């Protein structure tokens, strides 16, 4: 055995043992963070499978099912009103081929009478309320309900307006910044650093890489929420690629990489809540909770509430 291997092998062995030890008992390295609230049931777009997405009627319905979190996407109108809308362009939702930012709030069109549920292809939601709602309206109607606010584009003015609204309504601890883009998330954090953060795509990949390299127990994690797709839904209700073969491959690979109880338990014990999206069938609820997920994001809050109640699962507020 060469001299380098003589020293390297024991060092690698010691590193592996320490990594496994602190992966299981992270509180010995990191001060535990008690959550302000816990998420079992998160309503995607306000519960877009049961009523028209992002409307007040949908939010009311989700709250009637005791949702722990309302998941929202926000856009900014021409007259600087923050509205809850998944799309910047209004064509899918209303039939009008205009951007939200090109219209004043009072000129926004009504939603269509029915909208297809994105994560349940072939299923449609209906509702009597077809009006787009302001974020401020939701803050007023549900003052202590946790909400996740996702920023789709690099709109600094929108970010500032949301940050100011959150401060004005004293919601710093119960309104989550969400964005897939790391540079956008940096701007969100700068605009209101008191709001909890969720993982961006690049940060999510970094966590997975760190886990498999054994580094995860030793790195800081400022985020408090990991909103992650459930690999089971790829090529069934979620199609990240246009090629079916790529979707099948990504389903297998991502399931092998992500669905690890030790990973999810470690994140939980570090104060990171793991919420899988967007799950609309009981078998998917079961898959998420069986690996230790904190909660599930769904288009059908009534179905998830029945599942949780039947199994005695409920969110605990610390």
Coordinates of N, CA, C and O in Angstrom, one line a residue, residues 48-177:
X48 N -57.0 24.8 -7.0 CA -57.5 25.0 -8.4 C -58.2 23.8 -9.0 O -58.6 23.9 -10.1
X49 N -58.3 22.7 -8.3 CA -59.0 21.6 -8.9 C -60.5 21.6 -8.5 O -61.3 20.9 -9.2
X50 N -60.8 22.3 -7.5 CA -62.2 22.3 -7.0 C -63.0 23.6 -7.4 O -64.2 23.5 -7.6
X51 N -62.3 24.7 -7.5 CA -62.9 25.9 -8.0 C -61.9 26.7 -8.8 O -60.7 26.3 -8.9
X52 N -62.3 27.7 -9.6 CA -61.4 28.4 -10.4 C -60.1 28.9 -9.7 O -60.2 29.5 -8.6
X53 N -59.0 28.6 -10.3 CA -57.7 28.9 -9.6 C -57.6 30.4 -9.2 O -58.0 31.3 -9.9
X54 N -57.0 30.6 -8.0 CA -56.5 31.9 -7.6 C -57.7 32.9 -7.3 O -57.4 34.1 -7.2
X55 N -58.9 32.4 -7.2 CA -60.0 33.3 -6.9 C -60.3 33.3 -5.4 O -59.9 32.3 -4.7
X56 N -61.0 34.3 -4.9 CA -61.3 34.3 -3.5 C -62.2 33.1 -3.2 O -62.1 32.6 -2.1
X57 N -63.1 32.7 -4.1 CA -63.9 31.6 -3.8 C -63.1 30.3 -3.6 O -63.4 29.5 -2.7
X58 N -62.1 30.1 -4.4 CA -61.2 29.0 -4.2 C -60.5 29.0 -2.9 O -60.3 28.0 -2.2
X59 N -60.0 30.2 -2.5 CA -59.3 30.4 -1.2 C -60.2 30.1 0.0 O -59.8 29.4 0.9
X60 N -61.4 30.6 -0.1 CA -62.4 30.3 0.9 C -62.7 28.8 1.1 O -62.8 28.3 2.2
X61 N -62.8 28.1 0.0 CA -63.0 26.7 0.0 C -61.8 26.0 0.6 O -62.0 25.0 1.4
X62 N -60.6 26.4 0.3 CA -59.4 25.7 0.8 C -59.3 26.0 2.3 O -59.0 25.1 3.1
X63 N -59.7 27.2 2.8 CA -59.7 27.4 4.2 C -60.7 26.7 4.9 O -60.6 26.3 6.1
X64 N -61.9 26.4 4.3 CA -62.9 25.6 4.9 C -62.4 24.2 5.1 O -62.9 23.4 6.0
X65 N -61.4 23.7 4.3 CA -60.8 22.4 4.5 C -59.5 22.5 5.4 O -58.8 21.6 5.5
X66 N -59.4 23.6 6.1 CA -58.3 23.8 7.1 C -56.9 23.7 6.5 O -56.0 23.0 7.0
X67 N -56.8 24.3 5.3 CA -55.5 24.4 4.7 C -54.5 25.1 5.6 O -54.8 26.1 6.2
X68 N -53.3 24.6 5.6 CA -52.2 25.2 6.4 C -51.5 26.3 5.6 O -50.8 27.1 6.2
X69 N -51.6 26.3 4.3 CA -50.8 27.2 3.5 C -51.6 27.4 2.1 O -52.1 26.4 1.5
X70 N -51.7 28.6 1.7 CA -52.2 29.0 0.4 C -51.0 29.3 -0.5 O -50.2 30.2 -0.2
X71 N -50.9 28.5 -1.6 CA -49.8 28.8 -2.5 C -50.2 29.7 -3.6 O -51.3 29.4 -4.3
X72 N -49.5 30.8 -3.8 CA -49.9 31.8 -4.8 C -48.8 32.2 -5.7 O -47.6 32.0 -5.4
X73 N -49.2 32.7 -6.9 CA -48.3 33.3 -7.8 C -48.8 34.7 -8.1 O -50.0 35.0 -8.1
X74 N -47.8 35.7 -8.2 CA -48.2 37.1 -8.2 C -47.7 37.8 -9.5 O -46.6 37.5 -9.9
X75 N -48.5 38.7 -9.9 CA -48.1 39.6 -11.1 C -48.4 41.0 -10.7 O -49.2 41.3 -9.7
X76 N -47.9 42.0 -11.5 CA -48.1 43.4 -11.2 C -48.9 44.1 -12.4 O -48.4 43.9 -13.5
X77 N -49.9 44.8 -12.1 CA -50.7 45.5 -13.1 C -50.0 46.8 -13.5 O -49.1 47.2 -12.8
X78 N -50.5 47.4 -14.6 CA -49.9 48.7 -15.0 C -50.0 49.7 -14.0 O -49.1 50.6 -13.8
X79 N -51.1 49.7 -13.2 CA -51.3 50.7 -12.1 C -50.7 50.3 -10.8 O -51.1 50.7 -9.7
X80 N -49.8 49.3 -10.8 CA -49.0 48.9 -9.7 C -49.8 48.1 -8.6 O -49.5 48.3 -7.4
X81 N -50.8 47.4 -9.0 CA -51.5 46.5 -8.1 C -51.0 45.1 -8.2 O -50.9 44.6 -9.2
X82 N -50.7 44.5 -7.0 CA -50.2 43.1 -7.0 C -51.5 42.2 -7.0 O -52.3 42.3 -6.1
X83 N -51.5 41.4 -8.1 CA -52.7 40.5 -8.2 C -52.2 39.1 -8.2 O -51.0 38.8 -8.5
X84 N -53.1 38.2 -7.8 CA -52.8 36.7 -7.7 C -53.1 36.1 -9.1 O -54.3 36.0 -9.4
X85 N -52.1 35.7 -9.8 CA -52.3 35.1 -11.1 C -51.0 34.3 -11.5 O -49.9 34.8 -11.3
X86 N -51.3 33.1 -11.9 CA -50.1 32.2 -12.3 C -49.4 32.7 -13.5 O -48.2 32.7 -13.6
X87 N -50.2 33.2 -14.5 CA -49.6 33.6 -15.8 C -49.5 35.1 -15.9 O -50.4 35.8 -15.4
X88 N -48.4 35.5 -16.5 CA -48.3 36.9 -16.9 C -49.3 37.3 -18.0 O -50.0 38.3 -18.0
X89 N -49.3 36.4 -19.0 CA -50.2 36.5 -20.1 C -51.6 35.9 -19.8 O -51.7 34.8 -19.2
X90 N -52.6 36.7 -20.1 CA -54.0 36.3 -19.7 C -54.7 35.4 -20.6 O -55.9 35.0 -20.3
X91 N -54.1 34.9 -21.7 CA -54.9 34.2 -22.7 C -55.4 32.8 -22.1 O -56.6 32.5 -22.3
X92 N -54.6 32.1 -21.5 CA -55.1 30.8 -21.0 C -56.2 30.9 -20.0 O -57.2 30.2 -20.0
X93 N -56.1 31.9 -19.1 CA -57.1 32.1 -18.1 C -58.4 32.8 -18.5 O -59.4 32.5 -18.0
X94 N -58.2 33.7 -19.4 CA -59.4 34.5 -19.8 C -59.7 34.6 -21.3 O -60.8 35.0 -21.6
X95 N -58.8 34.2 -22.1 CA -59.0 34.3 -23.6 C -58.5 35.6 -24.2 O -58.5 35.8 -25.4
X96 N -58.1 36.5 -23.3 CA -57.6 37.8 -23.8 C -56.1 37.7 -23.9 O -55.4 37.5 -22.9
X97 N -55.5 38.0 -25.1 CA -54.1 37.8 -25.3 C -53.4 39.1 -24.9 O -52.9 39.9 -25.8
X98 N -53.4 39.4 -23.6 CA -52.7 40.6 -23.1 C -52.0 40.2 -21.8 O -52.4 39.3 -21.1
X99 N -50.9 40.9 -21.5 CA -50.2 40.7 -20.3 C -50.8 41.5 -19.1 O -51.4 42.5 -19.4
X100 N -50.7 40.9 -17.9 CA -51.3 41.6 -16.8 C -50.7 43.0 -16.6 O -51.4 44.0 -16.4
X101 N -49.4 43.1 -16.9 CA -48.7 44.4 -16.7 C -49.1 45.5 -17.8 O -48.7 46.6 -17.6
X102 N -49.9 45.1 -18.8 CA -50.3 46.1 -19.8 C -51.7 46.6 -19.5 O -52.2 47.5 -20.2
X103 N -52.3 46.2 -18.4 CA -53.7 46.6 -18.0 C -53.7 47.1 -16.6 O -53.0 46.7 -15.7
X104 N -54.6 48.1 -16.3 CA -54.9 48.5 -15.0 C -55.8 47.4 -14.3 O -56.5 46.6 -15.0
X105 N -55.8 47.4 -13.0 CA -56.5 46.4 -12.2 C -58.0 46.4 -12.6 O -58.6 45.3 -12.8
X106 N -58.6 47.5 -12.7 CA -60.0 47.6 -13.0 C -60.4 47.1 -14.4 O -61.5 46.7 -14.7
X107 N -59.4 47.0 -15.3 CA -59.6 46.5 -16.7 C -59.3 45.0 -16.9 O -59.4 44.5 -18.0
X108 N -58.8 44.4 -15.8 CA -58.5 42.9 -16.0 C -59.8 42.1 -16.3 O -60.9 42.4 -15.8
X109 N -59.7 41.2 -17.2 CA -60.9 40.4 -17.6 C -61.2 39.4 -16.6 O -60.4 39.0 -15.7
X110 N -62.4 38.8 -16.7 CA -62.9 37.7 -15.9 C -62.2 36.4 -16.4 O -61.8 36.3 -17.6
X111 N -62.0 35.5 -15.5 CA -61.6 34.2 -15.9 C -62.6 33.5 -16.8 O -63.8 33.8 -16.7
X112 N -62.1 32.5 -17.5 CA -63.1 31.7 -18.3 C -64.0 30.9 -17.3 O -63.7 30.8 -16.1
X113 N -65.1 30.4 -17.8 CA -66.1 29.7 -17.0 C -65.5 28.4 -16.5 O -65.9 27.8 -15.5
X114 N -64.5 27.8 -17.2 CA -63.9 26.6 -16.8 C -62.4 26.7 -17.1 O -62.0 27.2 -18.2
X115 N -61.6 26.1 -16.3 CA -60.1 26.0 -16.6 C -59.6 24.6 -16.3 O -60.0 24.0 -15.3
X116 N -58.8 24.1 -17.2 CA -58.2 22.8 -17.0 C -57.2 22.8 -15.8 O -56.5 23.8 -15.6
X117 N -57.3 21.7 -15.0 CA -56.4 21.6 -13.9 C -55.1 21.1 -14.4 O -55.0 20.0 -14.9
X118 N -54.0 21.9 -14.3 CA -52.8 21.6 -14.9 C -52.2 20.3 -14.5 O -51.7 19.5 -15.4
X119 N -52.3 19.9 -13.2 CA -51.7 18.7 -12.8 C -52.7 17.5 -12.7 O -52.4 16.5 -12.2
X120 N -53.9 17.7 -13.3 CA -54.8 16.7 -13.6 C -55.4 16.8 -15.0 O -56.5 17.3 -15.2
X121 N -54.6 16.5 -16.0 CA -55.0 16.7 -17.4 C -56.3 16.1 -17.7 O -56.6 14.9 -17.3
X122 N -57.2 16.8 -18.4 CA -58.5 16.3 -18.7 C -59.6 16.6 -17.7 O -60.8 16.4 -17.9
X123 N -59.2 17.2 -16.6 CA -60.1 17.6 -15.5 C -60.2 19.1 -15.5 O -59.2 19.8 -15.7
X124 N -61.5 19.6 -15.3 CA -61.7 21.0 -15.4 C -62.4 21.5 -14.1 O -63.2 20.8 -13.5
X125 N -62.0 22.8 -13.7 CA -62.6 23.4 -12.5 C -63.6 24.5 -13.0 O -63.4 25.1 -14.0
X126 N -64.6 24.7 -12.2 CA -65.6 25.7 -12.5 C -65.8 26.5 -11.2 O -65.4 26.1 -10.1
X127 N -66.5 27.6 -11.3 CA -66.8 28.4 -10.2 C -67.6 29.6 -10.5 O -67.6 30.1 -11.7
X128 N -68.4 30.1 -9.5 CA -69.2 31.3 -9.8 C -68.3 32.6 -9.7 O -68.7 33.6 -10.3
X129 N -67.2 32.6 -9.0 CA -66.3 33.7 -8.8 C -65.3 33.6 -9.9 O -64.4 32.7 -10.0
X130 N -65.3 34.6 -10.8 CA -64.3 34.6 -12.0 C -63.4 35.8 -11.9 O -62.7 36.1 -12.9
X131 N -63.4 36.5 -10.8 CA -62.6 37.8 -10.7 C -61.2 37.5 -10.2 O -61.0 36.7 -9.3
X132 N -60.3 38.2 -10.8 CA -58.9 38.2 -10.3 C -58.8 38.9 -9.0 O -59.4 40.0 -8.8
X133 N -58.1 38.4 -8.0 CA -58.0 39.0 -6.7 C -56.7 39.7 -6.4 O -55.6 39.3 -6.9
X134 N -56.7 40.7 -5.6 CA -55.5 41.4 -5.2 C -54.9 40.6 -4.1 O -55.6 40.1 -3.2
X135 N -53.5 40.7 -4.0 CA -52.8 40.1 -2.9 C -53.3 40.7 -1.6 O -53.5 40.1 -0.5
X136 N -53.5 42.0 -1.6 CA -53.9 42.7 -0.4 C -55.3 42.2 0.1 O -55.5 42.2 1.3
X137 N -56.2 41.9 -0.8 CA -57.5 41.3 -0.5 C -57.3 40.1 0.4 O -58.0 39.8 1.3
X138 N -56.4 39.2 0.0 CA -56.1 38.0 0.7 C -55.5 38.2 2.1 O -55.9 37.6 3.0
X139 N -54.6 39.2 2.1 CA -54.0 39.5 3.4 C -55.1 40.1 4.4 O -55.1 39.8 5.6
X140 N -56.1 40.8 3.9 CA -57.1 41.3 4.7 C -58.1 40.2 5.1 O -58.6 40.2 6.3
X141 N -58.4 39.3 4.2 CA -59.4 38.3 4.4 C -58.9 37.2 5.3 O -59.6 36.6 6.2
X142 N -57.6 36.9 5.2 CA -57.0 35.8 5.9 C -55.7 36.3 6.6 O -54.6 36.0 6.2
X143 N -55.8 37.2 7.6 CA -54.7 37.9 8.2 C -53.6 37.0 8.8 O -52.4 37.4 8.8
X144 N -54.0 35.8 9.3 CA -53.0 35.0 10.0 C -52.8 33.7 9.3 O -52.2 32.7 9.8
X145 N -53.2 33.6 8.0 CA -53.0 32.3 7.3 C -51.7 32.4 6.5 O -51.4 33.3 5.8
X146 N -50.8 31.4 6.7 CA -49.6 31.4 6.0 C -49.8 31.3 4.5 O -50.7 30.6 4.0
X147 N -49.0 32.0 3.7 CA -49.1 32.0 2.3 C -47.7 31.9 1.7 O -46.7 32.4 2.3
X148 N -47.6 31.2 0.6 CA -46.3 31.2 -0.2 C -46.5 32.0 -1.5 O -47.5 31.8 -2.2
X149 N -45.6 33.0 -1.7 CA -45.8 33.9 -2.8 C -44.6 33.6 -3.8 O -43.5 33.9 -3.5
X150 N -45.0 33.1 -5.0 CA -44.0 32.8 -5.9 C -43.8 33.9 -7.0 O -44.8 34.4 -7.5
X151 N -42.6 34.3 -7.2 CA -42.2 35.3 -8.2 C -41.8 34.6 -9.5 O -40.7 33.9 -9.4
X152 N -42.5 34.7 -10.6 CA -42.1 34.0 -11.8 C -41.0 34.7 -12.6 O -40.2 34.0 -13.1
X153 N -41.1 36.0 -12.7 CA -40.1 36.7 -13.5 C -39.3 37.6 -12.7 O -39.5 37.8 -11.5
X154 N -38.3 38.3 -13.4 CA -37.4 39.1 -12.7 C -37.9 40.6 -12.7 O -37.5 41.5 -13.4
X155 N -39.0 40.7 -11.8 CA -39.7 42.0 -11.7 C -39.4 42.6 -10.4 O -40.1 42.3 -9.4
X156 N -38.4 43.5 -10.3 CA -38.0 44.1 -9.0 C -39.1 45.0 -8.4 O -39.3 45.0 -7.2
X157 N -39.9 45.6 -9.2 CA -41.0 46.4 -8.7 C -42.0 45.6 -8.1 O -42.6 45.9 -7.0
X158 N -42.4 44.4 -8.7 CA -43.3 43.5 -8.0 C -42.8 43.0 -6.7 O -43.5 42.9 -5.7
X159 N -41.5 42.7 -6.7 CA -40.9 42.2 -5.4 C -41.0 43.3 -4.3 O -41.3 43.0 -3.2
X160 N -40.7 44.5 -4.7 CA -40.8 45.6 -3.7 C -42.2 45.8 -3.2 O -42.4 46.0 -2.0
X161 N -43.2 45.7 -4.1 CA -44.6 45.9 -3.7 C -45.0 44.8 -2.7 O -45.7 45.1 -1.7
X162 N -44.6 43.6 -3.0 CA -45.0 42.4 -2.2 C -44.3 42.6 -0.8 O -45.0 42.4 0.3
X163 N -43.0 42.9 -0.8 CA -42.3 43.1 0.5 C -43.0 44.2 1.3 O -43.1 44.0 2.6
X164 N -43.4 45.3 0.7 CA -44.0 46.3 1.5 C -45.4 45.9 2.0 O -45.8 46.2 3.1
X165 N -46.2 45.2 1.2 CA -47.5 44.7 1.7 C -47.3 43.7 2.8 O -48.1 43.8 3.8
X166 N -46.3 42.9 2.8 CA -46.1 41.9 3.9 C -45.8 42.7 5.2 O -46.3 42.3 6.2
X167 N -44.9 43.7 5.1 CA -44.6 44.5 6.3 C -45.8 45.2 6.8 O -46.1 45.3 8.0
X168 N -46.6 45.8 5.9 CA -47.8 46.6 6.3 C -48.8 45.8 7.0 O -49.4 46.3 8.0
X169 N -48.9 44.5 6.6 CA -49.9 43.6 7.3 C -49.3 42.7 8.3 O -49.9 41.8 8.8
X170 N -48.0 43.0 8.7 CA -47.3 42.3 9.8 C -47.4 40.8 9.5 O -47.7 40.0 10.4
X171 N -46.9 40.4 8.3 CA -46.9 39.0 7.9 C -45.5 38.5 7.7 O -45.4 37.5 6.9
X172 N -44.5 39.1 8.2 CA -43.1 38.7 7.9 C -42.9 37.2 8.1 O -42.1 36.6 7.3
X173 N -43.4 36.7 9.2 CA -43.0 35.3 9.6 C -43.9 34.2 8.9 O -43.6 33.0 9.0
X174 N -45.0 34.7 8.3 CA -46.0 33.7 7.7 C -46.2 33.9 6.2 O -47.1 33.3 5.7
X175 N -45.3 34.6 5.6 CA -45.4 34.7 4.1 C -44.0 34.3 3.6 O -43.0 34.9 3.9
X176 N -44.0 33.3 2.7 CA -42.8 32.7 2.2 C -42.4 33.2 0.8 O -43.3 33.3 -0.1
X177 N -41.2 33.6 0.7 CA -40.7 33.9 -0.7 C -40.5 32.6 -1.4 O -39.8 31.7 -0.9

